[in-house]
PDB file of C-alpha atoms in Angstrom:
ATOM      1  CA  ALA W   1       7.933  -9.261 -13.993  1.00 71.00           C
ATOM      2  CA  GLN W   2       9.312  -5.931 -14.548  1.00 81.00           C
ATOM      3  CA  LYS W   3      13.211  -5.591 -16.183  1.00 92.00           C
ATOM      4  CA  ILE W   4      15.591  -2.726 -16.039  1.00 96.00           C
ATOM      5  CA  THR W   5      18.625  -3.085 -17.976  1.00 97.00           C
ATOM      6  CA  GLN W   6      21.009  -0.494 -18.491  1.00 97.00           C
ATOM      7  CA  THR W   7      23.550  -1.004 -20.977  1.00 96.00           C
ATOM      8  CA  GLN W   8      26.426   0.677 -20.508  1.00 96.00           C
ATOM      9  CA  PRO W   9      28.311  -0.060 -17.845  1.00 94.00           C
ATOM     10  CA  GLY W  10      30.269   2.624 -17.305  1.00 96.00           C
ATOM     11  CA  MET W  11      30.846   6.519 -19.365  1.00 96.00           C
ATOM     12  CA  PHE W  12      33.393   8.785 -19.866  1.00 97.00           C
ATOM     13  CA  VAL W  13      32.470  11.934 -20.928  1.00 97.00           C
ATOM     14  CA  GLN W  14      33.841  15.752 -20.633  1.00 97.00           C
ATOM     15  CA  GLU W  15      33.571  18.499 -18.756  1.00 97.00           C
ATOM     16  CA  LYS W  16      30.577  20.839 -19.961  1.00 97.00           C
ATOM     17  CA  GLU W  17      29.923  18.296 -22.297  1.00 98.00           C
ATOM     18  CA  ALA W  18      26.271  16.928 -23.085  1.00 98.00           C
ATOM     19  CA  VAL W  19      25.674  12.349 -21.947  1.00 98.00           C
ATOM     20  CA  THR W  20      23.526  10.218 -22.124  1.00 98.00           C
ATOM     21  CA  LEU W  21      23.104   7.307 -20.329  1.00 98.00           C
ATOM     22  CA  ASP W  22      20.893   4.450 -21.281  1.00 98.00           C
ATOM     23  CA  CYS W  23      17.936   2.004 -20.324  1.00 98.00           C
ATOM     24  CA  THR W  24      15.478   0.257 -20.823  1.00 98.00           C
ATOM     25  CA  TYR W  25      12.384  -1.090 -19.724  1.00 97.00           C
ATOM     26  CA  ASP W  26      10.141  -4.733 -19.852  1.00 95.00           C
ATOM     27  CA  THR W  27       6.421  -4.334 -18.773  1.00 91.00           C
ATOM     28  CA  SER W  28       3.159  -5.093 -19.742  1.00 89.00           C
ATOM     29  CA  ASP W  29       1.691  -2.336 -17.464  1.00 88.00           C
ATOM     30  CA  GLN W  30       0.199  -0.039 -19.375  1.00 88.00           C
ATOM     31  CA  SER W  31       0.676   2.325 -15.784  1.00 88.00           C
ATOM     32  CA  TYR W  32       3.975   2.527 -14.298  1.00 92.00           C
ATOM     33  CA  GLY W  33       6.248   4.731 -13.527  1.00 93.00           C
ATOM     34  CA  LEU W  34      10.617   5.326 -14.268  1.00 96.00           C
ATOM     35  CA  PHE W  35      12.924   7.150 -11.743  1.00 97.00           C
ATOM     36  CA  TRP W  36      16.654   7.902 -11.540  1.00 98.00           C
ATOM     37  CA  TYR W  37      19.379   7.531  -8.178  1.00 98.00           C
ATOM     38  CA  LYS W  38      22.772   9.687  -8.940  1.00 98.00           C
ATOM     39  CA  GLN W  39      24.815   7.108  -6.654  1.00 97.00           C
ATOM     40  CA  PRO W  40      28.659   8.492  -5.857  1.00 97.00           C
ATOM     41  CA  SER W  41      31.522   7.566  -3.841  1.00 95.00           C
ATOM     42  CA  SER W  42      30.252   8.777  -0.386  1.00 95.00           C
ATOM     43  CA  GLY W  43      27.120   5.772  -0.681  1.00 94.00           C
ATOM     44  CA  GLU W  44      24.214   7.239  -0.926  1.00 95.00           C
ATOM     45  CA  MET W  45      21.029   7.447  -2.857  1.00 96.00           C
ATOM     46  CA  ILE W  46      20.427  10.808  -4.647  1.00 97.00           C
ATOM     47  CA  PHE W  47      16.511  11.395  -6.494  1.00 96.00           C
ATOM     48  CA  LEU W  48      17.091  12.879  -9.860  1.00 97.00           C
ATOM     49  CA  ILE W  49      14.149  12.733 -11.686  1.00 97.00           C
ATOM     50  CA  TYR W  50      11.462  11.041 -12.607  1.00 96.00           C
ATOM     51  CA  GLN W  51       8.720  10.326 -15.722  1.00 96.00           C
ATOM     52  CA  GLY W  52       5.055   9.223 -15.565  1.00 93.00           C
ATOM     53  CA  SER W  53       4.651   6.466 -18.568  1.00 92.00           C
ATOM     54  CA  TYR W  54       1.366   9.224 -18.991  1.00 92.00           C
ATOM     55  CA  ASP W  55       3.326  12.342 -19.539  1.00 91.00           C
ATOM     56  CA  GLU W  56       2.510  13.634 -22.347  1.00 88.00           C
ATOM     57  CA  GLN W  57       6.797  15.067 -21.880  1.00 94.00           C
ATOM     58  CA  ASN W  58       9.429  14.070 -20.950  1.00 96.00           C
ATOM     59  CA  ALA W  59      10.631  15.004 -17.062  1.00 96.00           C
ATOM     60  CA  THR W  60      13.160  17.959 -16.966  1.00 97.00           C
ATOM     61  CA  GLU W  61      15.013  18.566 -13.429  1.00 96.00           C
ATOM     62  CA  GLY W  62      18.009  21.548 -14.203  1.00 97.00           C
ATOM     63  CA  ARG W  63      20.547  19.345 -16.075  1.00 98.00           C
ATOM     64  CA  TYR W  64      19.140  16.448 -15.922  1.00 98.00           C
ATOM     65  CA  SER W  65      16.778  15.422 -18.639  1.00 97.00           C
ATOM     66  CA  LEU W  66      14.139  12.339 -19.506  1.00 98.00           C
ATOM     67  CA  ASN W  67      13.902  11.462 -22.971  1.00 97.00           C
ATOM     68  CA  PHE W  68      11.531   8.485 -22.212  1.00 97.00           C
ATOM     69  CA  GLN W  69      10.495   7.100 -25.919  1.00 96.00           C
ATOM     70  CA  LYS W  70       7.802   4.797 -24.520  1.00 94.00           C
ATOM     71  CA  ALA W  71       7.153   2.175 -27.873  1.00 94.00           C
ATOM     72  CA  ARG W  72      11.196   1.248 -27.502  1.00 95.00           C
ATOM     73  CA  LYS W  73       9.739   1.257 -23.647  1.00 96.00           C
ATOM     74  CA  SER W  74      13.265   3.172 -22.863  1.00 97.00           C
ATOM     75  CA  ALA W  75      13.813   6.127 -20.421  1.00 98.00           C
ATOM     76  CA  ASN W  76      17.596   7.720 -21.288  1.00 98.00           C
ATOM     77  CA  LEU W  77      18.821   9.785 -19.326  1.00 98.00           C
ATOM     78  CA  VAL W  78      20.591  13.205 -20.667  1.00 98.00           C
ATOM     79  CA  ILE W  79      22.900  15.455 -18.514  1.00 98.00           C
ATOM     80  CA  SER W  80      23.831  18.206 -19.875  1.00 97.00           C
ATOM     81  CA  ALA W  81      26.583  21.114 -19.185  1.00 97.00           C
ATOM     82  CA  SER W  82      29.127  18.245 -17.298  1.00 98.00           C
ATOM     83  CA  GLN W  83      30.494  19.029 -14.585  1.00 97.00           C
ATOM     84  CA  LEU W  84      33.241  17.244 -12.230  1.00 97.00           C
ATOM     85  CA  GLY W  85      30.239  16.686  -9.650  1.00 97.00           C
ATOM     86  CA  ASP W  86      28.684  14.445 -12.054  1.00 98.00           C
ATOM     87  CA  SER W  87      30.499  11.680 -11.881  1.00 98.00           C
ATOM     88  CA  ALA W  88      29.347   8.969 -10.096  1.00 98.00           C
ATOM     89  CA  MET W  89      26.669   5.849 -10.440  1.00 97.00           C
ATOM     90  CA  TYR W  90      23.133   6.143 -12.069  1.00 98.00           C
ATOM     91  CA  PHE W  91      20.789   3.669 -11.275  1.00 98.00           C
ATOM     92  CA  CYS W  92      17.231   3.318 -13.272  1.00 98.00           C
ATOM     93  CA  ALA W  93      14.250   1.898 -11.771  1.00 97.00           C
ATOM     94  CA  MET W  94      10.968   1.740 -12.241  1.00 95.00           C
ATOM     95  CA  ARG W  95       7.714   1.652 -10.330  1.00 92.00           C
ATOM     96  CA  GLU W  96       6.175  -2.248 -10.250  1.00 79.00           C
ATOM     97  CA  THR W  97       2.490  -2.323 -10.456  1.00 73.00           C
ATOM     98  CA  GLY W  98       0.519  -4.643  -7.407  1.00 73.00           C
ATOM     99  CA  GLY W  99       0.436  -1.961  -4.896  1.00 79.00           C
ATOM    100  CA  GLY W 100       3.737  -1.157  -2.662  1.00 87.00           C
ATOM    101  CA  ASN W 101       5.507   1.211  -4.514  1.00 88.00           C
ATOM    102  CA  LYS W 102       8.538  -1.288  -4.751  1.00 92.00           C
ATOM    103  CA  LEU W 103      11.236  -0.423  -7.317  1.00 94.00           C
ATOM    104  CA  THR W 104      12.930  -3.000  -9.468  1.00 94.00           C
ATOM    105  CA  PHE W 105      16.185  -1.294 -10.201  1.00 96.00           C
ATOM    106  CA  GLY W 106      19.522  -1.746 -13.065  1.00 96.00           C
ATOM    107  CA  THR W 107      22.476  -2.098 -12.582  1.00 96.00           C
ATOM    108  CA  GLY W 108      23.421   1.337 -12.736  1.00 97.00           C
ATOM    109  CA  THR W 109      26.022   3.246 -14.775  1.00 98.00           C
ATOM    110  CA  GLN W 110      29.447   3.716 -13.729  1.00 97.00           C
ATOM    111  CA  LEU W 111      30.265   8.078 -15.339  1.00 98.00           C
ATOM    112  CA  LYS W 112      33.484   9.661 -14.357  1.00 98.00           C
ATOM    113  CA  VAL W 113      32.973  13.677 -15.535  1.00 98.00           C
ATOM    114  CA  GLU W 114      36.831  14.077 -16.934  1.00 97.00           C
ATOM    115  CA  LEU W 115      38.877  17.544 -17.376  1.00 93.00           C
TER     116      LEU W 115
ATOM    117  CA  ASN S   1      13.502  16.862   9.721  1.00 75.00           C
ATOM    118  CA  ALA S   2      16.361  14.034   9.820  1.00 86.00           C
ATOM    119  CA  GLY S   3      14.869  12.503   7.075  1.00 95.00           C
ATOM    120  CA  VAL S   4      15.530   8.451   6.756  1.00 97.00           C
ATOM    121  CA  THR S   5      18.820   7.250   9.788  1.00 97.00           C
ATOM    122  CA  GLN S   6      20.261   3.933   9.751  1.00 98.00           C
ATOM    123  CA  THR S   7      22.374   2.250  12.463  1.00 97.00           C
ATOM    124  CA  PRO S   8      24.635   1.226  12.698  1.00 97.00           C
ATOM    125  CA  LYS S   9      27.025   3.013   9.929  1.00 96.00           C
ATOM    126  CA  PHE S  10      28.909  -0.523   9.842  1.00 96.00           C
ATOM    127  CA  ARG S  11      29.586  -3.691  11.774  1.00 97.00           C
ATOM    128  CA  ILE S  12      30.876  -6.970  11.274  1.00 97.00           C
ATOM    129  CA  LEU S  13      29.491  -9.796  12.708  1.00 97.00           C
ATOM    130  CA  LYS S  14      31.151 -13.722  12.943  1.00 97.00           C
ATOM    131  CA  ILE S  15      29.064 -16.233  10.230  1.00 97.00           C
ATOM    132  CA  GLY S  16      25.843 -17.408  12.623  1.00 97.00           C
ATOM    133  CA  GLN S  17      25.655 -13.818  14.533  1.00 97.00           C
ATOM    134  CA  SER S  18      22.548 -12.646  14.632  1.00 96.00           C
ATOM    135  CA  MET S  19      21.511  -8.361  14.380  1.00 97.00           C
ATOM    136  CA  THR S  20      18.857  -6.256  13.923  1.00 98.00           C
ATOM    137  CA  LEU S  21      19.251  -3.275  11.461  1.00 98.00           C
ATOM    138  CA  GLN S  22      17.245  -0.253  12.862  1.00 98.00           C
ATOM    139  CA  CYS S  23      15.749   2.249  10.338  1.00 98.00           C
ATOM    140  CA  THR S  24      13.524   5.741  11.201  1.00 98.00           C
ATOM    141  CA  GLN S  25      11.978   7.260   8.937  1.00 97.00           C
ATOM    142  CA  ASP S  26      10.657  10.920  10.531  1.00 96.00           C
ATOM    143  CA  MET S  27       7.655  11.770   7.659  1.00 95.00           C
ATOM    144  CA  ASN S  28       5.843  10.353   8.809  1.00 94.00           C
ATOM    145  CA  HIS S  29       4.756   7.684   4.809  1.00 95.00           C
ATOM    146  CA  ASN S  30       3.518   5.481   5.411  1.00 94.00           C
ATOM    147  CA  TYR S  31       5.699   3.211   2.653  1.00 95.00           C
ATOM    148  CA  MET S  32       8.865   1.231   3.917  1.00 97.00           C
ATOM    149  CA  TYR S  33      11.595  -0.551   2.030  1.00 98.00           C
ATOM    150  CA  TRP S  34      14.463  -2.547   3.050  1.00 98.00           C
ATOM    151  CA  TYR S  35      17.520  -2.961   0.096  1.00 98.00           C
ATOM    152  CA  ARG S  36      20.276  -4.344  -0.434  1.00 98.00           C
ATOM    153  CA  GLN S  37      23.204  -3.960  -2.833  1.00 97.00           C
ATOM    154  CA  ASP S  38      26.779  -5.978  -3.434  1.00 95.00           C
ATOM    155  CA  PRO S  39      29.242  -4.739  -5.285  1.00 87.00           C
ATOM    156  CA  GLY S  40      28.787  -3.522  -7.990  1.00 83.00           C
ATOM    157  CA  MET S  41      24.686  -4.372  -9.097  1.00 87.00           C
ATOM    158  CA  GLY S  42      21.399  -2.266  -8.092  1.00 91.00           C
ATOM    159  CA  LEU S  43      19.218  -2.860  -5.222  1.00 96.00           C
ATOM    160  CA  LYS S  44      17.269  -4.987  -4.735  1.00 96.00           C
ATOM    161  CA  LEU S  45      14.463  -5.475  -2.127  1.00 96.00           C
ATOM    162  CA  ILE S  46      14.491  -7.614   0.799  1.00 98.00           C
ATOM    163  CA  TYR S  47      11.385  -7.147   2.790  1.00 98.00           C
ATOM    164  CA  TYR S  48       8.649  -3.930   2.287  1.00 97.00           C
ATOM    165  CA  SER S  49       5.885  -2.050   4.219  1.00 97.00           C
ATOM    166  CA  VAL S  50       2.845  -0.478   4.191  1.00 94.00           C
ATOM    167  CA  GLY S  51       1.590   0.858   7.070  1.00 94.00           C
ATOM    168  CA  ALA S  52       2.172  -0.824  11.138  1.00 95.00           C
ATOM    169  CA  GLY S  53       1.438  -3.481  11.158  1.00 95.00           C
ATOM    170  CA  ILE S  54       1.691  -4.354   7.476  1.00 96.00           C
ATOM    171  CA  THR S  55       4.983  -6.447   5.693  1.00 97.00           C
ATOM    172  CA  ASP S  56       5.842  -8.648   3.074  1.00 96.00           C
ATOM    173  CA  LYS S  57       8.220 -10.078   1.026  1.00 96.00           C
ATOM    174  CA  GLY S  58       9.863  -8.426  -2.277  1.00 95.00           C
ATOM    175  CA  GLU S  59      12.747 -10.549  -4.157  1.00 93.00           C
ATOM    176  CA  VAL S  60      15.522 -11.116  -2.054  1.00 96.00           C
ATOM    177  CA  PRO S  61      13.503 -12.105   1.753  1.00 97.00           C
ATOM    178  CA  ASN S  62      15.813 -15.705   2.843  1.00 96.00           C
ATOM    179  CA  GLY S  63      17.334 -14.990   5.843  1.00 96.00           C
ATOM    180  CA  TYR S  64      16.026 -11.536   7.474  1.00 98.00           C
ATOM    181  CA  ASN S  65      13.081 -10.120   9.565  1.00 97.00           C
ATOM    182  CA  VAL S  66      10.954  -7.531  10.020  1.00 98.00           C
ATOM    183  CA  SER S  67       8.387  -6.105  11.316  1.00 96.00           C
ATOM    184  CA  ARG S  68       6.147  -2.580  11.483  1.00 97.00           C
ATOM    185  CA  SER S  69       4.930  -1.257  15.053  1.00 97.00           C
ATOM    186  CA  THR S  70       5.379   1.828  14.574  1.00 97.00           C
ATOM    187  CA  THR S  71       5.158   4.374  11.614  1.00 96.00           C
ATOM    188  CA  GLU S  72       8.207   5.802  12.071  1.00 97.00           C
ATOM    189  CA  ASP S  73       9.972   2.712  12.564  1.00 98.00           C
ATOM    190  CA  PHE S  74      11.334  -0.702  10.523  1.00 98.00           C
ATOM    191  CA  PRO S  75      13.716  -2.798  11.405  1.00 98.00           C
ATOM    192  CA  LEU S  76      16.043  -5.618  10.023  1.00 98.00           C
ATOM    193  CA  ARG S  77      16.257  -8.365  10.793  1.00 98.00           C
ATOM    194  CA  LEU S  78      19.788 -11.052  10.316  1.00 96.00           C
ATOM    195  CA  GLU S  79      19.413 -14.790  11.703  1.00 90.00           C
ATOM    196  CA  LEU S  80      21.980 -17.009  11.908  1.00 94.00           C
ATOM    197  CA  ALA S  81      24.465 -14.603   9.276  1.00 96.00           C
ATOM    198  CA  ALA S  82      26.125 -16.287   6.447  1.00 97.00           C
ATOM    199  CA  PRO S  83      29.273 -15.066   4.398  1.00 96.00           C
ATOM    200  CA  SER S  84      26.234 -13.666   1.403  1.00 96.00           C
ATOM    201  CA  GLN S  85      24.772 -11.603   3.264  1.00 97.00           C
ATOM    202  CA  THR S  86      27.670  -8.980   3.165  1.00 97.00           C
ATOM    203  CA  SER S  87      26.129  -6.199   1.676  1.00 97.00           C
ATOM    204  CA  VAL S  88      25.140  -2.594   2.685  1.00 98.00           C
ATOM    205  CA  TYR S  89      21.568  -2.519   3.454  1.00 98.00           C
ATOM    206  CA  PHE S  90      19.468   0.946   2.790  1.00 98.00           C
ATOM    207  CA  CYS S  91      16.713   1.144   3.984  1.00 98.00           C
ATOM    208  CA  ALA S  92      13.939   3.766   2.443  1.00 98.00           C
ATOM    209  CA  SER S  93      10.010   5.534   2.416  1.00 97.00           C
ATOM    210  CA  THR S  94       7.947   7.369   0.232  1.00 94.00           C
ATOM    211  CA  ARG S  95       3.789   7.983   0.935  1.00 90.00           C
ATOM    212  CA  ALA S  96       1.201   6.117   0.500  1.00 84.00           C
ATOM    213  CA  GLY S  97      -0.764   5.876  -3.112  1.00 77.00           C
ATOM    214  CA  THR S  98       0.239   4.098  -6.584  1.00 70.00           C
ATOM    215  CA  SER S  99       0.664   7.270  -8.489  1.00 72.00           C
ATOM    216  CA  GLY S 100       2.384   9.545  -9.570  1.00 76.00           C
ATOM    217  CA  ASN S 101       5.981  11.020  -8.541  1.00 81.00           C
ATOM    218  CA  ARG S 102       6.391   8.990  -5.015  1.00 84.00           C
ATOM    219  CA  GLU S 103      10.279   8.635  -4.631  1.00 91.00           C
ATOM    220  CA  GLN S 104      11.553   6.915  -2.271  1.00 95.00           C
ATOM    221  CA  PHE S 105      13.517   8.684  -0.103  1.00 96.00           C
ATOM    222  CA  PHE S 106      16.595   6.642   1.515  1.00 97.00           C
ATOM    223  CA  GLY S 107      19.246   5.676   4.375  1.00 97.00           C
ATOM    224  CA  PRO S 108      22.745   6.988   4.491  1.00 97.00           C
ATOM    225  CA  GLY S 109      22.628   2.931   3.942  1.00 97.00           C
ATOM    226  CA  THR S 110      24.022  -0.102   6.828  1.00 97.00           C
ATOM    227  CA  ARG S 111      27.286  -1.624   5.310  1.00 97.00           C
ATOM    228  CA  LEU S 112      27.609  -4.906   6.558  1.00 97.00           C
ATOM    229  CA  THR S 113      30.425  -7.220   6.884  1.00 97.00           C
ATOM    230  CA  VAL S 114      29.828 -10.731   7.311  1.00 97.00           C
ATOM    231  CA  LEU S 115      33.546 -14.032   8.168  1.00 95.00           C
TER     232      LEU S 115
END
């Protein structure tokens, strides 16, 4: 079974600094997809970034980048120039095989951005 | 374009009562999903559907039922509510296909308490 592990329950970062949120995954599939979602205190789920297992370059979306290390099975999210509005829960997820585009989620990392 | 809408936003049930959580999407997505999120945890898949008339179980289907009679709607039925079903329920949808960035679009969630 596929599994996502996020080992940092909580993280603090100072405003304008960069922060890395860790995500490791376990799968025997060659083709898979990795997603990061943000969940602010208001509760909605916001898609941030996607990395395909065959993508040669690390994904980037504005201040978000994904440090994808396939051999180590890690897909860490890097947020540059942190802002107060980045304070939220962040979830890593992997698309399962077997059809249906089902996602397996990690337990999340609570990020707090401080002045 | 409203995206994914869910009703109700909040609900309190007594043990043994039943209810239906409504989910509608207007993006013509074939794939739809129901997740539950327990406090401090990631999302777990309850049921999913890859098209009208086709549904399948996810990781935690016990105590729930679904139907998919149209592309737009994917209601989740709780029969004989139990305190263990106290959770936040998210509906999501995405376009068909099994590769590439098929991000799931989430509804705002329904907060359910069973007392």
